[in-house]
mmCIF file of C-alpha atoms in Angstrom:
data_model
loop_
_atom_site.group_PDB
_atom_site.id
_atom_site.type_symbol
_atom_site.label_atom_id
_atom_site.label_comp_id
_atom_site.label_asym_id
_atom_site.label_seq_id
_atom_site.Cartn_x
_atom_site.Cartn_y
_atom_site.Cartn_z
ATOM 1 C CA UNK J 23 6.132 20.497 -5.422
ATOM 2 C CA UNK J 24 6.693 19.782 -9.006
ATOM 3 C CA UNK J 25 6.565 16.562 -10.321
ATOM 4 C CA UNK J 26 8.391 15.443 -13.595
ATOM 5 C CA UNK J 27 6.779 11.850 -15.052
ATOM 6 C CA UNK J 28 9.402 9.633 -17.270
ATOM 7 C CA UNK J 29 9.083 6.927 -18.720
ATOM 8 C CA UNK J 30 10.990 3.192 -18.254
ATOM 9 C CA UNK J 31 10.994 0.441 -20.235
ATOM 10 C CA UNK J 32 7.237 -1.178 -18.945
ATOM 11 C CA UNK J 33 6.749 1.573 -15.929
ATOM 12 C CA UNK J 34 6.300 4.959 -15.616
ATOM 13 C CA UNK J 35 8.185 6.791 -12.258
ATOM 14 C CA UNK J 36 7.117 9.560 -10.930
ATOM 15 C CA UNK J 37 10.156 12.343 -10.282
ATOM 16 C CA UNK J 38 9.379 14.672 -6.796
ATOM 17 C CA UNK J 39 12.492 17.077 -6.506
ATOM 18 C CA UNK J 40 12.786 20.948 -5.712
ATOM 19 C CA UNK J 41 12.262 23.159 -8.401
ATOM 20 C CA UNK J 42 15.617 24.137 -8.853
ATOM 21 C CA UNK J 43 17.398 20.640 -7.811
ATOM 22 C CA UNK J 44 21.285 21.636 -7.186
ATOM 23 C CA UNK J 45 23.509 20.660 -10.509
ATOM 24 C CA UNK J 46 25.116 18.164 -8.199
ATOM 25 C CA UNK J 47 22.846 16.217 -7.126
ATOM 26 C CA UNK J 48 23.612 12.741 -7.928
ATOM 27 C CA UNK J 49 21.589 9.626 -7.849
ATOM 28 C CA UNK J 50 23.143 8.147 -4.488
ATOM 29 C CA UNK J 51 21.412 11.891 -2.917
ATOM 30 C CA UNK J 52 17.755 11.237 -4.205
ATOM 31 C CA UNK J 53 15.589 8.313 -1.979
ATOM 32 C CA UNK J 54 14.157 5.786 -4.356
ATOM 33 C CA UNK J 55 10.550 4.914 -3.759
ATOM 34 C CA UNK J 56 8.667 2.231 -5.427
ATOM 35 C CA UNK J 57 5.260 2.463 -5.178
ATOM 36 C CA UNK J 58 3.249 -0.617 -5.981
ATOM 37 C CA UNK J 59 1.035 -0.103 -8.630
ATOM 38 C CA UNK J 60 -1.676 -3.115 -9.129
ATOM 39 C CA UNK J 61 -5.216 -1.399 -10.054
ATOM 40 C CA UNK J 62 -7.515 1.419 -9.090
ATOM 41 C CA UNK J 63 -5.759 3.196 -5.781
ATOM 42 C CA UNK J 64 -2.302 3.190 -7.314
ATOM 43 C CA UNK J 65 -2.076 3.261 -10.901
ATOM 44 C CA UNK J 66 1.127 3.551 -13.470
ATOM 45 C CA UNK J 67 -0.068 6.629 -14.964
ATOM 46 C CA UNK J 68 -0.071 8.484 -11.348
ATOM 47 C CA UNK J 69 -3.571 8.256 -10.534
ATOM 48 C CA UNK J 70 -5.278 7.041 -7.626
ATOM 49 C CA UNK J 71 -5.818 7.371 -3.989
ATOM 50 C CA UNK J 72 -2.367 6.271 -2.695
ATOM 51 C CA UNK J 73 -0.754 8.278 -5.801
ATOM 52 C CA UNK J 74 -2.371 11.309 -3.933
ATOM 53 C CA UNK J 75 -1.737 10.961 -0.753
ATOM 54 C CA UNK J 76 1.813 10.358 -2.101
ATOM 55 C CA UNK J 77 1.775 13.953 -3.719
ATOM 56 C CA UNK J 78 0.741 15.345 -0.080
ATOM 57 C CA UNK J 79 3.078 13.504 1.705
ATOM 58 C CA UNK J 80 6.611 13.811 -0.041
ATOM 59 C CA UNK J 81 7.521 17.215 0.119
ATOM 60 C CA UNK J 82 10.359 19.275 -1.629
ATOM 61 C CA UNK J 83 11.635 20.204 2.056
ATOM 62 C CA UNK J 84 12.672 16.307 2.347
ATOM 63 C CA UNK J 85 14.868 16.289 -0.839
ATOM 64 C CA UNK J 86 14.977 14.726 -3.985
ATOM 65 C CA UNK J 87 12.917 11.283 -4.328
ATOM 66 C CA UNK J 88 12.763 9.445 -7.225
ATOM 67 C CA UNK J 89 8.826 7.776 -6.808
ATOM 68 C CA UNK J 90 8.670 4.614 -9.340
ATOM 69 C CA UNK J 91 5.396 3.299 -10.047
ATOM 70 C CA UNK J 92 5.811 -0.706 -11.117
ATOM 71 C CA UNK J 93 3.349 -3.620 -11.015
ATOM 72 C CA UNK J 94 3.136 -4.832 -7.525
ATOM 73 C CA UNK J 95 5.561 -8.322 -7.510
ATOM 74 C CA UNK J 96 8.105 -6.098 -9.509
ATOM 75 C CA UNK J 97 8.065 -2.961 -7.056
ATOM 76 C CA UNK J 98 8.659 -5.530 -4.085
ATOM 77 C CA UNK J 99 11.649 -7.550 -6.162
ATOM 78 C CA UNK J 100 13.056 -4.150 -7.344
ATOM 79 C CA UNK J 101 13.090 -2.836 -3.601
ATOM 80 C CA UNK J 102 14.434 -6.379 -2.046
ATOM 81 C CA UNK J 103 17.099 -6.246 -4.561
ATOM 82 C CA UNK J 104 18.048 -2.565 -4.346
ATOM 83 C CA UNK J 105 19.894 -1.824 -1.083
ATOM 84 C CA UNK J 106 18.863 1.363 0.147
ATOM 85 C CA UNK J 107 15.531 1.848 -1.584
ATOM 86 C CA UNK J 108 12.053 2.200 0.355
ATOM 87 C CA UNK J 109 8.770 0.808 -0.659
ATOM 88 C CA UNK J 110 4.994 2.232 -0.247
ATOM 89 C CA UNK J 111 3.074 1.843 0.912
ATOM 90 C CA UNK J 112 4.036 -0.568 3.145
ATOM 91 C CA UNK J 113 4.651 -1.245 6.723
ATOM 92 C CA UNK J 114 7.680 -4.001 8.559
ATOM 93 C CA UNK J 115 4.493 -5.305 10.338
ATOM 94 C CA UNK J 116 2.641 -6.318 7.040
ATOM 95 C CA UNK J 117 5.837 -7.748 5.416
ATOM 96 C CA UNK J 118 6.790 -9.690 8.584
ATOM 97 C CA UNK J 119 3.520 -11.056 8.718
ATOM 98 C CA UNK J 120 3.431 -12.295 5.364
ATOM 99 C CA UNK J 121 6.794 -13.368 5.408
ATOM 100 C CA UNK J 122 8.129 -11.019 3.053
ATOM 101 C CA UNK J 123 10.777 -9.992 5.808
ATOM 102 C CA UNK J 124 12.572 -12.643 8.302
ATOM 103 C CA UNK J 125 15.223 -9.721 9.845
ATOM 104 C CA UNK J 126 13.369 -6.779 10.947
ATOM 105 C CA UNK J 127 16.997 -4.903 11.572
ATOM 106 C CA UNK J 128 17.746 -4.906 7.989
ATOM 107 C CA UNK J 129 14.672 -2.317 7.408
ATOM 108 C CA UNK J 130 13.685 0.725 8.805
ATOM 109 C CA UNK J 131 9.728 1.893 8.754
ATOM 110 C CA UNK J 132 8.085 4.589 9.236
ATOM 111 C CA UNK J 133 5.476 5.404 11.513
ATOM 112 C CA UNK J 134 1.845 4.479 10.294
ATOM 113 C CA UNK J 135 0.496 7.042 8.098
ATOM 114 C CA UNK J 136 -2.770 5.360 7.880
ATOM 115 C CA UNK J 137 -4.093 2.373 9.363
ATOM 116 C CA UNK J 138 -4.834 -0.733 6.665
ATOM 117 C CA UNK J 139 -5.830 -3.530 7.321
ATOM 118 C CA UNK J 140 -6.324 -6.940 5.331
ATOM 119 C CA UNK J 141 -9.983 -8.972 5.392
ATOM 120 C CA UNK J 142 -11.830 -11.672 3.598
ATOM 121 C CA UNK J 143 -14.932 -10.540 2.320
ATOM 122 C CA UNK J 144 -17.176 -13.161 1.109
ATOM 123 C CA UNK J 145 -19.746 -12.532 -1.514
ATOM 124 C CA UNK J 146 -23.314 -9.894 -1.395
ATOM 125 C CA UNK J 147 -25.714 -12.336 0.425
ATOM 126 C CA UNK J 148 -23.768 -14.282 2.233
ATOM 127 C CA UNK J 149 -22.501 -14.545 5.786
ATOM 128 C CA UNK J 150 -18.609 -13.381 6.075
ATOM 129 C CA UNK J 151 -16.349 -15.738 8.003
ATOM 130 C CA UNK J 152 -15.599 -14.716 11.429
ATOM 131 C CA UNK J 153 -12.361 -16.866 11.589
ATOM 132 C CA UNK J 154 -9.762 -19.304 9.875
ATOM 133 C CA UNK J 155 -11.943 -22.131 9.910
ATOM 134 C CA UNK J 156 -14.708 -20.310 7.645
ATOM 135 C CA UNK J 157 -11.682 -20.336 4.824
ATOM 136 C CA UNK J 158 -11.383 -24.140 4.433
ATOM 137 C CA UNK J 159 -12.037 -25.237 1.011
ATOM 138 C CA UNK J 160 -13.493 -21.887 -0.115
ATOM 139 C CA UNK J 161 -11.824 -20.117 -3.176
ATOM 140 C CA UNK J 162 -10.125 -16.952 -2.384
ATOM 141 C CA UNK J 163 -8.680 -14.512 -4.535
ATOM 142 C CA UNK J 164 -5.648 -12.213 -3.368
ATOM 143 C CA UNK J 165 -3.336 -9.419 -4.982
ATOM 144 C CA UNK J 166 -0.937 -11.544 -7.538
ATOM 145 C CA UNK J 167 2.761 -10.808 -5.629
ATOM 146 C CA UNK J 168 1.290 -10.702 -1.826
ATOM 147 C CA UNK J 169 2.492 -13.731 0.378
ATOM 148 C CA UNK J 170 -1.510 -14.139 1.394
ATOM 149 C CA UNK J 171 -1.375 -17.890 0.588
ATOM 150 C CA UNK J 172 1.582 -17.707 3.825
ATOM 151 C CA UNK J 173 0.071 -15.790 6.290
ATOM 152 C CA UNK J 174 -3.598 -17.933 5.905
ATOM 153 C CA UNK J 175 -1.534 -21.133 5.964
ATOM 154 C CA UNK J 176 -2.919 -23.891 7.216
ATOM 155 C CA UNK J 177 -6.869 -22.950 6.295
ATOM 156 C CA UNK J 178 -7.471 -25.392 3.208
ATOM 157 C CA UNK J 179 -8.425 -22.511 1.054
ATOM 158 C CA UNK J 180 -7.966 -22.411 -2.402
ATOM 159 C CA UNK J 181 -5.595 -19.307 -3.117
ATOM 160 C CA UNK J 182 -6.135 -17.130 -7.051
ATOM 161 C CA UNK J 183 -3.669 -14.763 -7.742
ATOM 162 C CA UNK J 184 -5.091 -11.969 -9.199
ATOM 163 C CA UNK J 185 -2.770 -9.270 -10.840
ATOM 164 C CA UNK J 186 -5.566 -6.502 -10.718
ATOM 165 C CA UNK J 187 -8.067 -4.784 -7.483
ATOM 166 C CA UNK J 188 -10.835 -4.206 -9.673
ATOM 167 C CA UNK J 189 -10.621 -7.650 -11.519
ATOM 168 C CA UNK J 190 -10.721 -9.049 -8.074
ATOM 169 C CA UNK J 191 -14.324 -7.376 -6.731
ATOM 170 C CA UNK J 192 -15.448 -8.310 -10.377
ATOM 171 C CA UNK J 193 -14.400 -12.456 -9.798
ATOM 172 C CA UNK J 194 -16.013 -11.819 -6.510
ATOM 173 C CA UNK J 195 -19.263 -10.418 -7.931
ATOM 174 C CA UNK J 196 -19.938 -13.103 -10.539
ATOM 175 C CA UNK J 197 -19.406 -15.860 -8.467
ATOM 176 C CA UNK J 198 -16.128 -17.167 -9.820
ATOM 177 C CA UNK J 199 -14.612 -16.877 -6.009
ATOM 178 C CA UNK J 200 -15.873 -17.576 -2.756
ATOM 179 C CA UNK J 201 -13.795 -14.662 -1.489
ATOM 180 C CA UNK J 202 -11.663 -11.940 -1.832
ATOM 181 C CA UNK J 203 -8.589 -10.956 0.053
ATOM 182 C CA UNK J 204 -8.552 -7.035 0.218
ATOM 183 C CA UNK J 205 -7.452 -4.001 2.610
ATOM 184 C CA UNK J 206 -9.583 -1.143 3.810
ATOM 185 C CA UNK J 207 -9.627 1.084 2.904
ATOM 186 C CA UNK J 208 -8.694 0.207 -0.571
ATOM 187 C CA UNK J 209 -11.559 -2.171 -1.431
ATOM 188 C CA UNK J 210 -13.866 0.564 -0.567
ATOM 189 C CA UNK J 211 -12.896 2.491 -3.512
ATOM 190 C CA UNK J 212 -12.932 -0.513 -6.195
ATOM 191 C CA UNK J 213 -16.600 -1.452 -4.987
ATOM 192 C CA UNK J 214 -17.266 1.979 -5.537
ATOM 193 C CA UNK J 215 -16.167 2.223 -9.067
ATOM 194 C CA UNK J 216 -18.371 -0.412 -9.902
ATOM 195 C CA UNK J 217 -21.014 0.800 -8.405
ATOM 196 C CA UNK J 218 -22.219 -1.796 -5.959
ATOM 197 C CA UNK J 219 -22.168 -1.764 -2.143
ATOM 198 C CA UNK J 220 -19.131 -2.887 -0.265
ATOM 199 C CA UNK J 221 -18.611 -6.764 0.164
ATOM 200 C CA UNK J 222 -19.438 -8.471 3.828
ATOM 201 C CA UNK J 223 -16.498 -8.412 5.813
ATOM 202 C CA UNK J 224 -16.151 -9.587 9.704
ATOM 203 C CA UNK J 225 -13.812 -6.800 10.834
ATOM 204 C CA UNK J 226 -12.560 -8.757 13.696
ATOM 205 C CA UNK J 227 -11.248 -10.896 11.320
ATOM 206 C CA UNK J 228 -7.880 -9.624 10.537
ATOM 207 C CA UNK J 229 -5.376 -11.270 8.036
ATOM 208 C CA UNK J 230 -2.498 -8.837 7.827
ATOM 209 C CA UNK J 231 -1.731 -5.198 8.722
ATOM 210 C CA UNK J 232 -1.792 -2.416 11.109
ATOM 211 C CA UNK J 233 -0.779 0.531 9.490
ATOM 212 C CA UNK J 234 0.702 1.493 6.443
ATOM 213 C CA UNK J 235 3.997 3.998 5.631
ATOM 214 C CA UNK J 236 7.376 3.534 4.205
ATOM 215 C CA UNK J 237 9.678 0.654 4.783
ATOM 216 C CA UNK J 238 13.382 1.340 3.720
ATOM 217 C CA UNK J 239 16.673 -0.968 3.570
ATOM 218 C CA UNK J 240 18.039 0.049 7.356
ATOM 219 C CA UNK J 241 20.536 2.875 6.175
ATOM 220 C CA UNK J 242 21.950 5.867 7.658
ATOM 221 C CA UNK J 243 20.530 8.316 4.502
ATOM 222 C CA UNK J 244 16.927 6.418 5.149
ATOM 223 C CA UNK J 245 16.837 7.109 8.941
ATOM 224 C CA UNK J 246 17.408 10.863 8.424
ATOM 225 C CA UNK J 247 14.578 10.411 5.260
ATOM 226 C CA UNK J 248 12.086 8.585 7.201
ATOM 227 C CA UNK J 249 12.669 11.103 10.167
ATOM 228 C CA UNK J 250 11.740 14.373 7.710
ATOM 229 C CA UNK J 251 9.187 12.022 6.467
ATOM 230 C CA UNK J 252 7.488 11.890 9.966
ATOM 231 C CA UNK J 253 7.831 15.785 10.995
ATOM 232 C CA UNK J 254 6.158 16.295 6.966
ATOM 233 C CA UNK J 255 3.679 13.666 8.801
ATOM 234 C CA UNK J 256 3.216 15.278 12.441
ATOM 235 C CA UNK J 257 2.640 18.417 10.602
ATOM 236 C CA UNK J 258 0.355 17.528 8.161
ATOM 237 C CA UNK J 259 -1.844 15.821 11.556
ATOM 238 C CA UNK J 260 -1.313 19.025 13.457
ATOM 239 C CA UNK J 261 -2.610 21.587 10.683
ATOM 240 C CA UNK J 262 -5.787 18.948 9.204
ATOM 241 C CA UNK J 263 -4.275 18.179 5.620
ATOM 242 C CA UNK J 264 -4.444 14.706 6.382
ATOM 243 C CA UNK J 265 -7.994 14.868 8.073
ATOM 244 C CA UNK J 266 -9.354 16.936 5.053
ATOM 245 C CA UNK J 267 -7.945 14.838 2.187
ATOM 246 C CA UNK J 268 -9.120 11.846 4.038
ATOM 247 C CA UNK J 269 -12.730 14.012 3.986
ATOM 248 C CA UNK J 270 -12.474 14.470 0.316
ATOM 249 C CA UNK J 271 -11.963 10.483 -0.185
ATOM 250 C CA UNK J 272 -15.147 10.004 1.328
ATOM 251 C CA UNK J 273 -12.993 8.319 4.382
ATOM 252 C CA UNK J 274 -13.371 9.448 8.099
ATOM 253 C CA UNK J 275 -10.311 10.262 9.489
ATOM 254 C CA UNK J 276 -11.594 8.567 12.723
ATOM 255 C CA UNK J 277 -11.342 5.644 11.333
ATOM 256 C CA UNK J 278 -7.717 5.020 9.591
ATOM 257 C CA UNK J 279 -5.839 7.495 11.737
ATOM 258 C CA UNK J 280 -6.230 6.029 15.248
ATOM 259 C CA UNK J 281 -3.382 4.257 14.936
ATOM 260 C CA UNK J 282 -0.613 7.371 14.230
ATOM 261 C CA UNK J 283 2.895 5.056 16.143
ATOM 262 C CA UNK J 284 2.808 1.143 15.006
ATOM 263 C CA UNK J 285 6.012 0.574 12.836
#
């Protein structure tokens, strides 16, 4: 797979087509993916965990995909607004829960490529809340552009948007929250760029999330896209790509691909 980079006016997008894309091809043919760039796992310049599991996931045999990296509340308004687009990684489950989505027929998802899932980890030292009422009046900081503040309604926590993952740990480590709202296995990798253990967590406590994939406007083109997407995905399972990149990441596969069918 080749992949051209081009620049926009404040983005970069990444280009994944065939070598030799036919002369006409036209826009309407290519699946537009924005990818939600908002720190260390999925960066603007292509970097980043989710930026390379992208690269083994879309594959030439699928056809021609424009991949846009944009800050995170942008990529989600760009992809509401454009009928027929897709967003990643993403699941309906995630956006339903937050709110982001009211009509589940109006989008499509894929099935789970890896299972994420949102918790409240409280600062090194300290005992992590094991449910809603261990939020109330306690300052937590979520991903600037996620509907967090919806789906912990109710809790009497004090919500910061944060526009950055790794300026998020870094509020969480000097004191200046009580908490942080953050996925696994994302997190993981931020706490380990600044080299310091992970956070406490209670893992039963779950805000958000079962898996994450593609979600695409409900079209026709998208339902044949998201159904190469998930033979690409069966045979990446069924030959151990997926289990050996996880291995490189320092992940176990055990633990983020139980959950191979949620949509």
């Amino acid at each position: 797979m080749r992949i051209w980079i081009r620049h926009l006016a404040l983005s970069l997008a990444l280009l994944i087509a065939a070598p030799l894309a036919h002369a006409d091809d036209s826009t309407a043919d290519r699946r537009h993916i924005f990818a939600t760039d908002w720190g260390l796992t999925l960066k603007s310049d292509g970097t980043g965990f989710y930026n390379d599991l992208a690269q083994l996931l879309f594959s030439t045999e699928m056809g021609a995909i424009d991949y846009e990296i944009l800050p995170y509340r942008r990529a989600k308004r760009h992809f509401f607004e454009e009928y027929g687009a897709c967003l990643y990684p993403s699941s309906i489950d995630y956006l339903t829960s937050t709110g982001d989505i009211t009509d589940t027929e109006t989008f499509i998802g894929s099935r789970s490529v890896l299972s994420n899932k949102i918790h409240i980890f409280s600062r090194h030292g300290t005992t992590p809340p094991e449910n809603y009422a261990g939020l109330k009046g306690k300052r937590i900081a979520y991903a600037m552009g996620s509907r967090i503040p919806f789906a912990l309604e109710g809790t009497n926590a004090f919500f910061i948007a944060v526009a950055d993952e790794v300026d998020k740990a870094e509020m969480l480590l000097t004191g200046r929250v009580d908490m942080i709202s953050a996925a696994m296995p994302d997190v993981k990798f931020v706490f380990d760029s600044l080299g310091v253990p992970l956070a406490p967590f209670d893992e039963t406590l779950v805000v958000a999330g079962s898996g994450i994939g593609l979600v695409c406007h409900n079209t026709a083109a998208n339902a044949a896209f998201l159904t190469s997407f998930e033979a690409r995905l069966d045979g990446l399972l069924k030959s151990g790509e997926l289990q050996v990149f996880l291995r490189n990441q320092g992940l176990d596969p055990d633990d983020y691909l139980r959950k191979t069918d949620p949509r």
